[in-house]
mmCIF file with all atom_site columns, C-alpha atoms in Angstrom:
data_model
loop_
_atom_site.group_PDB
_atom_site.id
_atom_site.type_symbol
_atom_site.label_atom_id
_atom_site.label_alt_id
_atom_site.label_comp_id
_atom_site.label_asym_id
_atom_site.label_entity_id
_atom_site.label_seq_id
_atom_site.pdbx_PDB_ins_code
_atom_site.Cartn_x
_atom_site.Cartn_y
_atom_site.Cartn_z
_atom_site.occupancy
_atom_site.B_iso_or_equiv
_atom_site.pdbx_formal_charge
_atom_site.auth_seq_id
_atom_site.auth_comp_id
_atom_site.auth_asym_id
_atom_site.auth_atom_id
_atom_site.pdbx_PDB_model_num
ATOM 1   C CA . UNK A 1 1   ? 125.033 32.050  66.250  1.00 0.00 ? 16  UNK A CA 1
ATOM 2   C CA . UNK A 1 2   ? 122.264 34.372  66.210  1.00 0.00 ? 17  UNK A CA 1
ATOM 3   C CA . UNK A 1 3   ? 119.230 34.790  68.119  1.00 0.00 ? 18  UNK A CA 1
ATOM 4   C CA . UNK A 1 4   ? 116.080 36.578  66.185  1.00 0.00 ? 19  UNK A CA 1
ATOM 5   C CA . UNK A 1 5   ? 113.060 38.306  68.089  1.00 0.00 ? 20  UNK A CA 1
ATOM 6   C CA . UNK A 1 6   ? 109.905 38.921  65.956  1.00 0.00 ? 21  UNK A CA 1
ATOM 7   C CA . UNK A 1 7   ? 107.821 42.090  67.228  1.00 0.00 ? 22  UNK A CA 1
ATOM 8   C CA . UNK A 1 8   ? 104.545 42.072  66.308  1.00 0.00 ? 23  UNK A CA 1
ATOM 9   C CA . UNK A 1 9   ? 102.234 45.190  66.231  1.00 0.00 ? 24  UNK A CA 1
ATOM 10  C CA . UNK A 1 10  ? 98.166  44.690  66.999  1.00 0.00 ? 25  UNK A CA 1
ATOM 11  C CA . UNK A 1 11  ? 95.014  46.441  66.806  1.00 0.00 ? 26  UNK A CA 1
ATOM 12  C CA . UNK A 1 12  ? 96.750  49.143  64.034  1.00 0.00 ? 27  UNK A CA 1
ATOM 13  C CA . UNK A 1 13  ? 99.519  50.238  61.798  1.00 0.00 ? 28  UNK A CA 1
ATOM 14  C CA . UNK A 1 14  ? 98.345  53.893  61.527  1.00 0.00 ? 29  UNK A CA 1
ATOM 15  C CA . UNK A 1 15  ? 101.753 55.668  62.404  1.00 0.00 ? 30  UNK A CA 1
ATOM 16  C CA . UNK A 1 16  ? 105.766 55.064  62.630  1.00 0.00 ? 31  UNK A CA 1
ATOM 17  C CA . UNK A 1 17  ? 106.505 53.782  66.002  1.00 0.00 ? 32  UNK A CA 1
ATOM 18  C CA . UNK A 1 18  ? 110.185 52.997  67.637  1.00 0.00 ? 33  UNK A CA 1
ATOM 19  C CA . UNK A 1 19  ? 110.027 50.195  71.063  1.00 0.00 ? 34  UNK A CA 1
ATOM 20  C CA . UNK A 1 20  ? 112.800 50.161  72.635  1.00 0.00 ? 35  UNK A CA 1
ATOM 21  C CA . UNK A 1 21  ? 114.227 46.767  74.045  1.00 0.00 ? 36  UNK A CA 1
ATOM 22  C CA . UNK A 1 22  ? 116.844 44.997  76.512  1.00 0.00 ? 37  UNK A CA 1
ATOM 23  C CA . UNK A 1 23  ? 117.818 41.425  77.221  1.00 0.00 ? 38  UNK A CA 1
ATOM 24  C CA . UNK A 1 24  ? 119.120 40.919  80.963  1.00 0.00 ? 39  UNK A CA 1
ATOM 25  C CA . UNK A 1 25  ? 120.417 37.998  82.530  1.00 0.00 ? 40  UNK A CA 1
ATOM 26  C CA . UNK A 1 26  ? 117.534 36.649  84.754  1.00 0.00 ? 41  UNK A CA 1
ATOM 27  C CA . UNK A 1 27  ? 118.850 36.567  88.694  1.00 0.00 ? 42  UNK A CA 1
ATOM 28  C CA . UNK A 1 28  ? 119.303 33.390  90.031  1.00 0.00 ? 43  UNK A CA 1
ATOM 29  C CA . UNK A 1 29  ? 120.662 31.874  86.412  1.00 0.00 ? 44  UNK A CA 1
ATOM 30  C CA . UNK A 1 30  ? 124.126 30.737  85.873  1.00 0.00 ? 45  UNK A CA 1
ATOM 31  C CA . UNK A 1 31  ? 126.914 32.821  86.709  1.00 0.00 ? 46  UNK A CA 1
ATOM 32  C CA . UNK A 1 32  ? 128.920 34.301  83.851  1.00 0.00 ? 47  UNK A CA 1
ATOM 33  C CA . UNK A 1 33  ? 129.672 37.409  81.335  1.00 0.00 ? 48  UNK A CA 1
ATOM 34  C CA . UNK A 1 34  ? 126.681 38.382  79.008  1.00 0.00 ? 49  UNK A CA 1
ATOM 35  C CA . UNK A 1 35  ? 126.582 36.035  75.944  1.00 0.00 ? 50  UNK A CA 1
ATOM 36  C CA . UNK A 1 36  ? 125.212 38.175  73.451  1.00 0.00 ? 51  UNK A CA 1
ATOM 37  C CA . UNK A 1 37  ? 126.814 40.884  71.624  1.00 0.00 ? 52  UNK A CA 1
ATOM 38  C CA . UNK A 1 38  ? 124.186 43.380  71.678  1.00 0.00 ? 53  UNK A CA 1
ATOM 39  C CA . UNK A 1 39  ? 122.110 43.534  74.450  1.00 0.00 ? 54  UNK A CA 1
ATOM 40  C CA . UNK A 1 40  ? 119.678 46.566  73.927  1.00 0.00 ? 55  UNK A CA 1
ATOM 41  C CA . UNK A 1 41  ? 118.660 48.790  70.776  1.00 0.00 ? 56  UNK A CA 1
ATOM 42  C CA . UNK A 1 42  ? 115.419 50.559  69.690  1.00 0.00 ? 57  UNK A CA 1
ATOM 43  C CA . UNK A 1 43  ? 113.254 48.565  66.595  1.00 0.00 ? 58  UNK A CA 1
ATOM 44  C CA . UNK A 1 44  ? 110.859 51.134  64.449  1.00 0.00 ? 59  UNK A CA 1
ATOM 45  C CA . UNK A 1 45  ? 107.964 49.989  62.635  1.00 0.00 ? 60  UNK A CA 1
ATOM 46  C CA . UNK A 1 46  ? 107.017 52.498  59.727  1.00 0.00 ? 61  UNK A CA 1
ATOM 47  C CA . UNK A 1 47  ? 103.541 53.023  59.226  1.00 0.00 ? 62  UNK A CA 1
ATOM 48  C CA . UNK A 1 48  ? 101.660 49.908  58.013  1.00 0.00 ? 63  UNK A CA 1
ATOM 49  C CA . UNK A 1 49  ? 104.183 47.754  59.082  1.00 0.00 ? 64  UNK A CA 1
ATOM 50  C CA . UNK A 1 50  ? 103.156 45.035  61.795  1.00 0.00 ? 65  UNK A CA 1
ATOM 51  C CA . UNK A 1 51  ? 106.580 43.107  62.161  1.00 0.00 ? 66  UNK A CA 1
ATOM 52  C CA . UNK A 1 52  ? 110.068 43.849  62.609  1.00 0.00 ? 67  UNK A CA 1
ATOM 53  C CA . UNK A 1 53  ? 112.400 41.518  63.459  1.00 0.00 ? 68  UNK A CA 1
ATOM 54  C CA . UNK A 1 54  ? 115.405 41.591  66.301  1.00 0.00 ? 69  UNK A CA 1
ATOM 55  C CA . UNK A 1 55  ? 118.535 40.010  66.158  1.00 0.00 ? 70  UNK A CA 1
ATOM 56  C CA . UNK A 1 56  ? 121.406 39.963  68.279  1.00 0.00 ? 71  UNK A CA 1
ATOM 57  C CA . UNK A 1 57  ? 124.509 37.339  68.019  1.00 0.00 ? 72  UNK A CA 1
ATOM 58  C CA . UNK A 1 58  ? 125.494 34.993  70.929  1.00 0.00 ? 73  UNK A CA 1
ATOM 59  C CA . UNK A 1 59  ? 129.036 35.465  71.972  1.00 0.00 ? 74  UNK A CA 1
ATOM 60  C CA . UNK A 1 60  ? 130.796 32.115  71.537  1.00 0.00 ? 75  UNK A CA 1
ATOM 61  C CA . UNK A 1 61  ? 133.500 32.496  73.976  1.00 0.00 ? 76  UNK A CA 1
ATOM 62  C CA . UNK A 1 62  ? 134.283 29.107  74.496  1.00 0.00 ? 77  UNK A CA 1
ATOM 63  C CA . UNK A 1 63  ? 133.839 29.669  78.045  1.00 0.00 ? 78  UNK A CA 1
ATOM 64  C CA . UNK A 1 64  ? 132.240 26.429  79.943  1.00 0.00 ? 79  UNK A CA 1
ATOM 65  C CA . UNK A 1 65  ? 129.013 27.986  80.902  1.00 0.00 ? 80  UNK A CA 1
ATOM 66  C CA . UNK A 1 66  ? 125.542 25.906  82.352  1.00 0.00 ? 81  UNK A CA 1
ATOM 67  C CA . UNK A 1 67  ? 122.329 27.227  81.094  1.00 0.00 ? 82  UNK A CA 1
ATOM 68  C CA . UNK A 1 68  ? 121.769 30.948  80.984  1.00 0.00 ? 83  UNK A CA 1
ATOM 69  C CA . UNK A 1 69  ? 118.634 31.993  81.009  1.00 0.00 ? 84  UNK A CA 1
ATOM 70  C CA . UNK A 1 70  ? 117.503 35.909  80.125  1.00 0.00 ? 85  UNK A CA 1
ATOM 71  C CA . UNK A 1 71  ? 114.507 38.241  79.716  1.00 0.00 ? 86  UNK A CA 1
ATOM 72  C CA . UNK A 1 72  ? 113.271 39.738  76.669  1.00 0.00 ? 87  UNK A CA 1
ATOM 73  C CA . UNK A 1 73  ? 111.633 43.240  77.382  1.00 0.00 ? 88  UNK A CA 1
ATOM 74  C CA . UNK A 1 74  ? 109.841 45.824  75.273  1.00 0.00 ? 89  UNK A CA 1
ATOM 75  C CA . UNK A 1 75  ? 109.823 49.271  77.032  1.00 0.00 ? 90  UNK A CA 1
ATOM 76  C CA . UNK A 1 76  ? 107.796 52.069  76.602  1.00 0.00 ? 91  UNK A CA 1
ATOM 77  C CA . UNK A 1 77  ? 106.720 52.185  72.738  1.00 0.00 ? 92  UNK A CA 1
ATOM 78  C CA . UNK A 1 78  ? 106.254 55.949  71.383  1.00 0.00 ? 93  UNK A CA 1
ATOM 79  C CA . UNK A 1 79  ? 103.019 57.403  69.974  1.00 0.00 ? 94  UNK A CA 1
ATOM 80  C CA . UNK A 1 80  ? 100.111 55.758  71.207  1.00 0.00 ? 95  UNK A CA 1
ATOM 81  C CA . UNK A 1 81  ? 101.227 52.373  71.047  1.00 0.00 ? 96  UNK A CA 1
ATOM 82  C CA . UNK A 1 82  ? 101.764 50.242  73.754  1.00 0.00 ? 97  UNK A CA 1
ATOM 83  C CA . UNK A 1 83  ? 103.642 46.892  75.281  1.00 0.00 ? 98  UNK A CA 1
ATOM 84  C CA . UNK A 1 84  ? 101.045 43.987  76.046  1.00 0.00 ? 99  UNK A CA 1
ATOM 85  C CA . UNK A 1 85  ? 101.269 43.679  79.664  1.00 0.00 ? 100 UNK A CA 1
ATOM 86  C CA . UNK A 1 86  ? 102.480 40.140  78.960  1.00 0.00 ? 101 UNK A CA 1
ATOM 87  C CA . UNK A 1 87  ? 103.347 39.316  76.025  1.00 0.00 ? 102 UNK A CA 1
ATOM 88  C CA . UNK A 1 88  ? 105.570 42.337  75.992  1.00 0.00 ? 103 UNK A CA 1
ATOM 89  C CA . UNK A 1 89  ? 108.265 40.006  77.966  1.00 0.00 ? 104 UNK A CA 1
ATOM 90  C CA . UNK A 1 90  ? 109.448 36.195  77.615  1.00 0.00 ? 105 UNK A CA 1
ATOM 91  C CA . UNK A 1 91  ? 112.419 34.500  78.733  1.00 0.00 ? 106 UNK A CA 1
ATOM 92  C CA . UNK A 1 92  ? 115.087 32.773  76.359  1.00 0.00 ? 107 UNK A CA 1
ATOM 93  C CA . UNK A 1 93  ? 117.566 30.186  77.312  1.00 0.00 ? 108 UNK A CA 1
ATOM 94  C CA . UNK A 1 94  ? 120.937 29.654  75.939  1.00 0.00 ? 109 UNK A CA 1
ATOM 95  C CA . UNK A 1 95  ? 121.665 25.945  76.606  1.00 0.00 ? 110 UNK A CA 1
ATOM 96  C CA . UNK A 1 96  ? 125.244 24.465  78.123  1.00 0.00 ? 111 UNK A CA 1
ATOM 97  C CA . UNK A 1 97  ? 127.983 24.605  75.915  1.00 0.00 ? 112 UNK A CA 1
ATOM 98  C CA . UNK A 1 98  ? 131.660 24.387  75.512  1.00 0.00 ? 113 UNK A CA 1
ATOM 99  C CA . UNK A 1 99  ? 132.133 21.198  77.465  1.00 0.00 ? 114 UNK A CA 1
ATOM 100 C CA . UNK A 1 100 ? 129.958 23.043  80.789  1.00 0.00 ? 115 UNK A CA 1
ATOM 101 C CA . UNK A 1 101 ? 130.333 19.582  82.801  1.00 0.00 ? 116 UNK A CA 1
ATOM 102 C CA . UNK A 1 102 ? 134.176 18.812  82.070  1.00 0.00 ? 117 UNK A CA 1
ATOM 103 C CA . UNK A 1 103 ? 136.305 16.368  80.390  1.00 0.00 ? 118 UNK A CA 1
ATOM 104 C CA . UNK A 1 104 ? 137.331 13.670  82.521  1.00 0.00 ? 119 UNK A CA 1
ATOM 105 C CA . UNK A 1 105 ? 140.680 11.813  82.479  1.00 0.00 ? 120 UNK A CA 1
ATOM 106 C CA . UNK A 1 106 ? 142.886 10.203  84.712  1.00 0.00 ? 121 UNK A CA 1
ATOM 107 C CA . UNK A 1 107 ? 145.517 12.214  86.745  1.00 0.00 ? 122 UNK A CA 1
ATOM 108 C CA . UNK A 1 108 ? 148.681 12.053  85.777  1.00 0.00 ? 123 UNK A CA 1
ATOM 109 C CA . UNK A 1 109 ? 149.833 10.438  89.236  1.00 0.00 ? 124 UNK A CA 1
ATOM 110 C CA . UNK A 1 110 ? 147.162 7.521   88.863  1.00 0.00 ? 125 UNK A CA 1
ATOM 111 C CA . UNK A 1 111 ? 148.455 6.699   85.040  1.00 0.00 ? 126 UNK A CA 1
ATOM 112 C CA . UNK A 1 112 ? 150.926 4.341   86.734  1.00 0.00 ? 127 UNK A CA 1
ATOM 113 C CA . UNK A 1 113 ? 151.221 3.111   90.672  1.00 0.00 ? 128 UNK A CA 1
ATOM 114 C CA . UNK A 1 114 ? 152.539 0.466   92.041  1.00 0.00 ? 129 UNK A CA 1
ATOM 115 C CA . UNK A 1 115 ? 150.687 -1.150  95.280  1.00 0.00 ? 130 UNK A CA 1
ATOM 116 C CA . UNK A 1 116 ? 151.921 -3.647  97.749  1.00 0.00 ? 131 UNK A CA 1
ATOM 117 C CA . UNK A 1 117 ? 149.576 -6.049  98.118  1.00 0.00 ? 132 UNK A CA 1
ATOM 118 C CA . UNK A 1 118 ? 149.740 -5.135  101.955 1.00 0.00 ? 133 UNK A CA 1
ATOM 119 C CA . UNK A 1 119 ? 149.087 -1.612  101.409 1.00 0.00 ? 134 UNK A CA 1
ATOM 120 C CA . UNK A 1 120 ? 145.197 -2.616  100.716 1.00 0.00 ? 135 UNK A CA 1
ATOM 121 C CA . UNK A 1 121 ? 144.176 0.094   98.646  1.00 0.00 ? 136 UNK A CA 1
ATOM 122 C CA . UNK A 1 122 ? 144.998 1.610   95.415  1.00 0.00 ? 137 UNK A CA 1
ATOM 123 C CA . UNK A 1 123 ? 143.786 5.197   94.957  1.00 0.00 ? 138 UNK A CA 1
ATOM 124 C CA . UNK A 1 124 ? 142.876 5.909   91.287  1.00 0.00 ? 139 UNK A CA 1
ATOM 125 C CA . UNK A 1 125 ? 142.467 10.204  91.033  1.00 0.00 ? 140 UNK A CA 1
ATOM 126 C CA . UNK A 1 126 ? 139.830 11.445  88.104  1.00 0.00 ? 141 UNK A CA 1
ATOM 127 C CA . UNK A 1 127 ? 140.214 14.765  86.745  1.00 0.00 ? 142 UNK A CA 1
ATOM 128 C CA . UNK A 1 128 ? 137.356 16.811  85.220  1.00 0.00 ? 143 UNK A CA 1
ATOM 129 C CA . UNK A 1 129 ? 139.164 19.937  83.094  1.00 0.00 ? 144 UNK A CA 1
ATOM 130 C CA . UNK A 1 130 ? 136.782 22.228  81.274  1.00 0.00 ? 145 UNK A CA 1
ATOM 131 C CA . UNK A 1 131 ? 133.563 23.260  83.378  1.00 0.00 ? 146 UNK A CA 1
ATOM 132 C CA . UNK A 1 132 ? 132.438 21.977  86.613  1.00 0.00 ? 147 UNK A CA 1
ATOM 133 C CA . UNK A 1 133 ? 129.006 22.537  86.709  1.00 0.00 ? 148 UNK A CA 1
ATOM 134 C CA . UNK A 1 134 ? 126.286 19.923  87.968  1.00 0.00 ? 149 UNK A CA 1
ATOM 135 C CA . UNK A 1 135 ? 126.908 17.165  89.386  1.00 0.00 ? 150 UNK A CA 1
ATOM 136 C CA . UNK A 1 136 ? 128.555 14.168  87.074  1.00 0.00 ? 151 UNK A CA 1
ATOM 137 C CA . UNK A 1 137 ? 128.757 10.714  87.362  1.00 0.00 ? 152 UNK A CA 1
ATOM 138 C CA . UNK A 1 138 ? 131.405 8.773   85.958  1.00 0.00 ? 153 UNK A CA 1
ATOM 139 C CA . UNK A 1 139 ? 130.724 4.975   84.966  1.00 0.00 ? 154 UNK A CA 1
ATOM 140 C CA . UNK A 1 140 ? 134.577 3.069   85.232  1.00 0.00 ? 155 UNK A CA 1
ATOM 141 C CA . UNK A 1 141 ? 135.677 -0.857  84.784  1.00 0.00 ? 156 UNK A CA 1
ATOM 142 C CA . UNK A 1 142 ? 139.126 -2.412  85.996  1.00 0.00 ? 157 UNK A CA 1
ATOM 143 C CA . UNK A 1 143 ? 140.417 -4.249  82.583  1.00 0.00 ? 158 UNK A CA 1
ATOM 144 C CA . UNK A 1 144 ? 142.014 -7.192  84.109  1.00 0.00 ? 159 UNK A CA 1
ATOM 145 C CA . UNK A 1 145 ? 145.459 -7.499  82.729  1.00 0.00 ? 160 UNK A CA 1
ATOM 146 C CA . UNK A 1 146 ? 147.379 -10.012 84.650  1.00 0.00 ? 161 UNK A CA 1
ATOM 147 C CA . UNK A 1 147 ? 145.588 -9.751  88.007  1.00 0.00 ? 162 UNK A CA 1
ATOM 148 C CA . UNK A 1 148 ? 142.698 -12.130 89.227  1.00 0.00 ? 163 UNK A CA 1
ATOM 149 C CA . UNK A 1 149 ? 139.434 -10.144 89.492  1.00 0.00 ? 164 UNK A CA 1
ATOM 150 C CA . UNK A 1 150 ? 139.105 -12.166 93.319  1.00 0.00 ? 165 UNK A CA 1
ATOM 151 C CA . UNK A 1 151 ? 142.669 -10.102 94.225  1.00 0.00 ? 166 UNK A CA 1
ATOM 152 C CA . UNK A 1 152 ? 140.757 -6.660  93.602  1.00 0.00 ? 167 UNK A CA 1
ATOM 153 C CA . UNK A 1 153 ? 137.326 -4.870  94.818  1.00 0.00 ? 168 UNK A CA 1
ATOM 154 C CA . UNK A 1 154 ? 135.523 -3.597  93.639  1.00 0.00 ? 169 UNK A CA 1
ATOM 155 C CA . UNK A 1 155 ? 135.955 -4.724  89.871  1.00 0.00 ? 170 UNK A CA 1
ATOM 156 C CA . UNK A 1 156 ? 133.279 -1.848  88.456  1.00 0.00 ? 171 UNK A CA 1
ATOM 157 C CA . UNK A 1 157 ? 131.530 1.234   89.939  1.00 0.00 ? 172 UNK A CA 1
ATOM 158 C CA . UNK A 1 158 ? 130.480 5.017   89.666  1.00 0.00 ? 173 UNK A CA 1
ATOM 159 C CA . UNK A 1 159 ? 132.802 8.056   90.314  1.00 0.00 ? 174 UNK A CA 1
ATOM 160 C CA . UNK A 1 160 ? 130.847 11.356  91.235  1.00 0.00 ? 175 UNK A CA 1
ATOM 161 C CA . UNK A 1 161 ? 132.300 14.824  90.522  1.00 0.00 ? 176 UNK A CA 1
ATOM 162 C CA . UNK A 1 162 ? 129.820 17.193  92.363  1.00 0.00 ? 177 UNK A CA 1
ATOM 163 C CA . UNK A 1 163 ? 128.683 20.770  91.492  1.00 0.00 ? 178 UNK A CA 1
ATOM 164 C CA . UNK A 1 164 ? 132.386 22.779  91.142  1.00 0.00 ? 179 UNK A CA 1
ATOM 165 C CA . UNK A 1 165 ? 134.610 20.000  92.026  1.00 0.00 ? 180 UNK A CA 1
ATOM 166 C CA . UNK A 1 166 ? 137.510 18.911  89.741  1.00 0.00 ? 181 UNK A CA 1
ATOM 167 C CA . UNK A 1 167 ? 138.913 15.701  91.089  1.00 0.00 ? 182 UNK A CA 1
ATOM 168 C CA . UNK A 1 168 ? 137.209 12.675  92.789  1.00 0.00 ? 183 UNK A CA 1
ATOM 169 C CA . UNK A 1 169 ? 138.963 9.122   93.862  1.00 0.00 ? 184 UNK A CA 1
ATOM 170 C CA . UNK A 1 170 ? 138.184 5.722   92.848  1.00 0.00 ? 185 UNK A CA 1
ATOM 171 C CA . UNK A 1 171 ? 139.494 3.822   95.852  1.00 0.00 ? 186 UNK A CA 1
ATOM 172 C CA . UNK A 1 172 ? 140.191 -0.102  95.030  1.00 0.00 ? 187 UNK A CA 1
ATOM 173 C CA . UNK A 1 173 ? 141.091 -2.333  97.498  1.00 0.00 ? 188 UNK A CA 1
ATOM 174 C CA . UNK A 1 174 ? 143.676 -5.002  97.116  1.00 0.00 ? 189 UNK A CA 1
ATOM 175 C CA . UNK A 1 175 ? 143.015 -8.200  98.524  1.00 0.00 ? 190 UNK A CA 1
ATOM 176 C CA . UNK A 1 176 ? 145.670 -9.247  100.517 1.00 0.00 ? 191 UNK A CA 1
ATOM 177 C CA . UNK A 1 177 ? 145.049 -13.375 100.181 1.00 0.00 ? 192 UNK A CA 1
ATOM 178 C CA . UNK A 1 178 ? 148.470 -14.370 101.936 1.00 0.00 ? 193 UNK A CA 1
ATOM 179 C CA . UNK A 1 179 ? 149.445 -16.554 98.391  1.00 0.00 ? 194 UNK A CA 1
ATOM 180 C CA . UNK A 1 180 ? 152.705 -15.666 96.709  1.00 0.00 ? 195 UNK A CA 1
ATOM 181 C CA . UNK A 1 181 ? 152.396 -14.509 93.462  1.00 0.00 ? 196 UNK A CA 1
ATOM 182 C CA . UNK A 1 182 ? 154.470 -12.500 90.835  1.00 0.00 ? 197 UNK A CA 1
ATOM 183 C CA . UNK A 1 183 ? 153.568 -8.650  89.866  1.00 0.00 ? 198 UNK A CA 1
ATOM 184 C CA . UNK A 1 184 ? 149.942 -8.313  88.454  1.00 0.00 ? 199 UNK A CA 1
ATOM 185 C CA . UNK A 1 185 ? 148.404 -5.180  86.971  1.00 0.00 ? 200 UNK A CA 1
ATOM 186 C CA . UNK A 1 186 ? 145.080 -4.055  85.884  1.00 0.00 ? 201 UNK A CA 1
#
């Protein structure tokens, strides 16, 4: 999409002006490649005019990216005209996008496992494709097929990804009760 700056001239439209302007990424916001197209330019305003309008496209690059935050600045306007100390700069945010905090699924090893109920633990691995960025909780519930929810524990819980990870294990321990009994899944 596009973004669209409005410059507004004060106190005056007696002559032609040109401001020249940037957008930088501000330090300290998330990493990545500069997301829009054009990222500096000059905007004239011909005598009597008191707006002109900016507009530069976001790159979609379907790159997972957090927020991105950058500075608007209006440099040193010709003639006599000048930048309001501080209104001549304001910061714009381009939200998360393209799936920033990952797509979770299970493994492909944890699809299907068998456990022996003397083993005591059955080790579930979550995946999180896509971005990695904050942290991200993950809410999960066994679906008790054939097994008795006393034979299991935990039954329900929360998986974490943190901040740039892209696995994290649901550990669930099998109850070893000492009673014979036939396969059981969940």
């Amino acid at each position: 999409g596009d973004i669209t700056f409005t410059v507004e001239r004060t106190f005056g439209a007696f002559t032609d002006i040109t401001v020249p302007w940037s957008l930088t990424q501000v330090v300290g916001s998330a990493d990545g490649p500069i997301d829009f197209l054009t990222t500096n330019g000059v905007v004239e305003l011909a005598e009597g005019e008191r707006w002109a309008s900016i507009t530069t496209s976001v790159n979609d690059d379907a790159i997972p990216e957090d927020d991105e935050t950058f500075t608007f600045q209006l440099h040193s306007v010709t003639a006599s005209a000048q930048a309001h100390p501080t209104m001549g700069s304001f910061n714009t945010t381009i939200t998360y996008n393209d799936d920033a905090f990952g797509v979770i699924r299970v493994a492909a090893e944890s699809i299907t496992q068998a456990v022996n109920e003397t083993t005591g633990i059955a080790n579930i691995v979550l995946e999180r494709t896509q971005g990695s960025f904050r942290d991200v909780g993950v809410n999960w519930v066994v679906s008790v097929a054939s097994v008795s929810a006393s034979d299991i524990s935990p039954t329900f819980g929360a998986a974490v990804f943190v901040h740039g990870s892209a696995t994290t294990t649901i550990s669930i321990t099998i109850i070893n009760d000492m009673v014979p009994e036939i396969e059981e899944f969940f």
